[in-house]
Amino acid sequence: MSTLIQTDRFVLSETERSAIEHEMHHYEDPRAASIEALKIVQQARGWVPDGAADAIGAILGIPASDVEGVATFYSQIFRQPVGRHIIRVCDSMTCFIGGHESVVSSIQQQLGIGLGQTSADGRFTLLPVCCLGNCDKAPALMIDDDTFGDVQPDGVANLLEAYP
């Protein structure tokens, strides 16, 4: 019989629970498994809802506040719903000098969203990042796990079309 971990705001699925329990055995300190547990929930749901920290903490045997601290520290753990595809635009000094603003403006115009927002169709979320480590090809951006350099405003539409 499967056991669900449930808090008053959140229910952890059996699949999520099993995966978290499997991961926690790879660490001496259960706190170290909290980032993996958060990634498991995010992979299953697209984001980490409120209450997940309580459920994860219950499995790992640690305070929910410890899990919440990890969740809020890492910018790649999403605490609100995001689009199917995440666009990360580099706003480092190199990308800024290389034309970051015009690329961002093109994305915003085409999607009708600002930084930190999700398109009305739920397809894209646009996020700034400090650096993508692609400074020799500025301006740079990522869509999901794909990195693009030397991005020009007139090439943005073609990039977006590749992500239905």
CSV table of C-alpha atoms in Angstrom, one decimal:
chain,number,residue,atom,x,y,z
A,1,MET,CA,0.0,0.0,0.0
A,2,SER,CA,1.4,3.4,-1.0
A,3,THR,CA,1.8,6.1,1.6
A,4,LEU,CA,1.4,9.7,0.6
A,5,ILE,CA,3.2,12.4,2.6
A,6,GLN,CA,0.6,15.1,3.1
A,7,THR,CA,0.6,18.4,4.8
A,8,ASP,CA,-2.3,20.7,5.2
A,9,ARG,CA,-1.3,22.5,2.0
A,10,PHE,CA,0.6,19.9,-0.1
A,11,VAL,CA,0.5,16.2,-1.0
A,12,LEU,CA,3.8,14.5,-2.0
A,13,SER,CA,3.2,11.7,-4.5
A,14,GLU,CA,4.4,8.2,-4.0
A,15,THR,CA,6.8,8.6,-6.9
A,16,GLU,CA,8.2,11.7,-5.4
A,17,ARG,CA,8.5,10.2,-1.9
A,18,SER,CA,10.3,7.1,-3.2
A,19,ALA,CA,12.7,9.2,-5.2
A,20,ILE,CA,13.5,11.4,-2.2
A,21,GLU,CA,14.0,8.4,0.0
A,22,HIS,CA,16.3,6.8,-2.6
A,23,GLU,CA,18.4,10.1,-2.8
A,24,MET,CA,18.6,10.6,0.9
A,25,HIS,CA,20.6,7.3,1.3
A,26,HIS,CA,23.4,8.8,-0.8
A,27,TYR,CA,24.2,11.4,1.9
A,28,GLU,CA,25.4,11.1,5.5
A,29,ASP,CA,23.6,14.2,6.6
A,30,PRO,CA,19.9,14.3,5.4
A,31,ARG,CA,20.2,18.1,5.0
A,32,ALA,CA,22.5,17.5,2.1
A,33,ALA,CA,19.7,15.7,0.3
A,34,SER,CA,17.3,18.6,0.5
A,35,ILE,CA,18.5,20.2,-2.8
A,36,GLU,CA,18.0,16.8,-4.5
A,37,ALA,CA,14.5,16.5,-2.9
A,38,LEU,CA,13.5,19.9,-4.1
A,39,LYS,CA,14.7,19.1,-7.6
A,40,ILE,CA,12.6,15.9,-7.6
A,41,VAL,CA,9.5,17.9,-6.7
A,42,GLN,CA,10.3,20.6,-9.3
A,43,GLN,CA,10.9,18.0,-12.0
A,44,ALA,CA,7.6,16.4,-11.3
A,45,ARG,CA,5.6,19.6,-11.0
A,46,GLY,CA,7.5,22.3,-12.8
A,47,TRP,CA,8.0,24.3,-9.6
A,48,VAL,CA,8.1,23.8,-5.8
A,49,PRO,CA,4.7,24.7,-4.3
A,50,ASP,CA,4.2,26.0,-0.7
A,51,GLY,CA,4.1,23.2,1.7
A,52,ALA,CA,6.7,21.1,-0.1
A,53,ALA,CA,9.3,22.0,2.4
A,54,ASP,CA,7.1,20.5,5.2
A,55,ALA,CA,6.7,17.3,3.3
A,56,ILE,CA,10.3,17.0,2.3
A,57,GLY,CA,11.4,17.8,5.9
A,58,ALA,CA,9.2,15.1,7.2
A,59,ILE,CA,10.8,12.5,4.9
A,60,LEU,CA,14.4,13.7,5.6
A,61,GLY,CA,13.8,14.1,9.3
A,62,ILE,CA,14.9,17.7,9.3
A,63,PRO,CA,13.1,21.0,10.0
A,64,ALA,CA,11.0,22.4,7.2
A,65,SER,CA,12.8,25.7,7.7
A,66,ASP,CA,16.1,24.0,6.6
A,67,VAL,CA,14.5,22.9,3.4
A,68,GLU,CA,12.9,26.3,2.9
A,69,GLY,CA,16.3,27.9,3.3
A,70,VAL,CA,17.7,25.8,0.6
A,71,ALA,CA,14.7,26.4,-1.7
A,72,THR,CA,14.9,30.2,-1.3
A,73,PHE,CA,18.7,30.3,-1.7
A,74,TYR,CA,19.0,28.6,-5.1
A,75,SER,CA,17.6,30.7,-8.0
A,76,GLN,CA,17.0,27.6,-10.1
A,77,ILE,CA,14.4,26.3,-7.6
A,78,PHE,CA,11.2,27.9,-8.8
A,79,ARG,CA,8.7,28.9,-6.0
A,80,GLN,CA,5.9,29.9,-8.4
A,81,PRO,CA,4.6,28.3,-11.6
A,82,VAL,CA,6.8,28.9,-14.6
A,83,GLY,CA,6.4,28.3,-18.3
A,84,ARG,CA,7.2,25.1,-20.1
A,85,HIS,CA,10.4,26.7,-21.3
A,86,ILE,CA,12.7,29.0,-19.2
A,87,ILE,CA,14.5,31.7,-21.1
A,88,ARG,CA,17.5,33.0,-19.1
A,89,VAL,CA,19.0,36.2,-20.4
A,90,CYS,CA,22.5,37.0,-19.3
A,91,ASP,CA,22.8,40.5,-17.9
A,92,SER,CA,26.5,40.5,-17.1
A,93,MET,CA,28.5,43.6,-18.0
A,94,THR,CA,29.9,41.9,-21.1
A,95,CYS,CA,26.4,40.9,-22.4
A,96,PHE,CA,25.1,44.4,-21.5
A,97,ILE,CA,27.8,46.0,-23.6
A,98,GLY,CA,27.2,43.4,-26.3
A,99,GLY,CA,23.6,44.3,-26.8
A,100,HIS,CA,21.7,42.6,-24.0
A,101,GLU,CA,19.0,45.3,-23.8
A,102,SER,CA,17.9,45.1,-27.4
A,103,VAL,CA,17.7,41.3,-27.2
A,104,VAL,CA,15.6,41.4,-24.0
A,105,SER,CA,13.4,44.1,-25.6
A,106,SER,CA,12.8,41.9,-28.7
A,107,ILE,CA,11.9,38.9,-26.4
A,108,GLN,CA,9.6,41.1,-24.3
A,109,GLN,CA,7.8,42.5,-27.4
A,110,GLN,CA,7.3,39.1,-29.0
A,111,LEU,CA,6.1,37.4,-25.9
A,112,GLY,CA,4.3,40.3,-24.3
A,113,ILE,CA,6.0,39.8,-21.0
A,114,GLY,CA,8.6,41.5,-18.8
A,115,LEU,CA,11.5,40.0,-16.9
A,116,GLY,CA,10.3,37.6,-14.2
A,117,GLN,CA,7.0,37.0,-16.0
A,118,THR,CA,5.4,34.1,-17.8
A,119,SER,CA,3.6,34.3,-21.2
A,120,ALA,CA,-0.2,34.1,-21.2
A,121,ASP,CA,-0.1,30.7,-23.0
A,122,GLY,CA,2.3,29.3,-20.3
A,123,ARG,CA,4.9,28.6,-22.9
A,124,PHE,CA,7.8,30.8,-21.7
A,125,THR,CA,9.1,32.4,-18.5
A,126,LEU,CA,11.8,35.2,-19.0
A,127,LEU,CA,14.4,35.4,-16.2
A,128,PRO,CA,17.6,37.4,-15.9
A,129,VAL,CA,20.8,35.7,-14.8
A,130,CYS,CA,24.1,37.2,-13.7
A,131,CYS,CA,26.3,35.3,-16.1
A,132,LEU,CA,26.1,32.3,-18.3
A,133,GLY,CA,29.8,32.0,-18.7
A,134,ASN,CA,29.6,32.6,-22.4
A,135,CYS,CA,31.2,36.0,-22.4
A,136,ASP,CA,33.1,35.5,-25.7
A,137,LYS,CA,29.8,35.2,-27.4
A,138,ALA,CA,27.8,38.1,-25.9
A,139,PRO,CA,25.0,38.7,-25.7
A,140,ALA,CA,24.0,35.2,-24.6
A,141,LEU,CA,20.9,33.5,-23.4
A,142,MET,CA,19.6,30.0,-22.5
A,143,ILE,CA,16.4,28.4,-23.4
A,144,ASP,CA,15.9,25.4,-21.1
A,145,ASP,CA,19.4,23.7,-21.2
A,146,ASP,CA,20.4,25.1,-24.6
A,147,THR,CA,22.8,28.0,-24.7
A,148,PHE,CA,22.9,30.6,-27.5
A,149,GLY,CA,25.6,33.2,-28.1
A,150,ASP,CA,25.9,36.2,-30.4
A,151,VAL,CA,22.1,36.6,-30.2
A,152,GLN,CA,20.7,39.4,-32.3
A,153,PRO,CA,17.2,40.9,-31.8
A,154,ASP,CA,16.2,39.9,-35.3
A,155,GLY,CA,17.1,36.3,-34.6
A,156,VAL,CA,14.9,36.0,-31.5
A,157,ALA,CA,11.8,34.9,-33.3
A,158,ASN,CA,13.6,31.9,-34.9
A,159,LEU,CA,14.9,30.8,-31.5
A,160,LEU,CA,11.5,31.0,-29.9
A,161,GLU,CA,9.9,29.0,-32.7
A,162,ALA,CA,12.1,26.0,-31.9
A,163,TYR,CA,10.4,25.7,-28.5
A,164,PRO,CA,6.7,24.8,-28.9
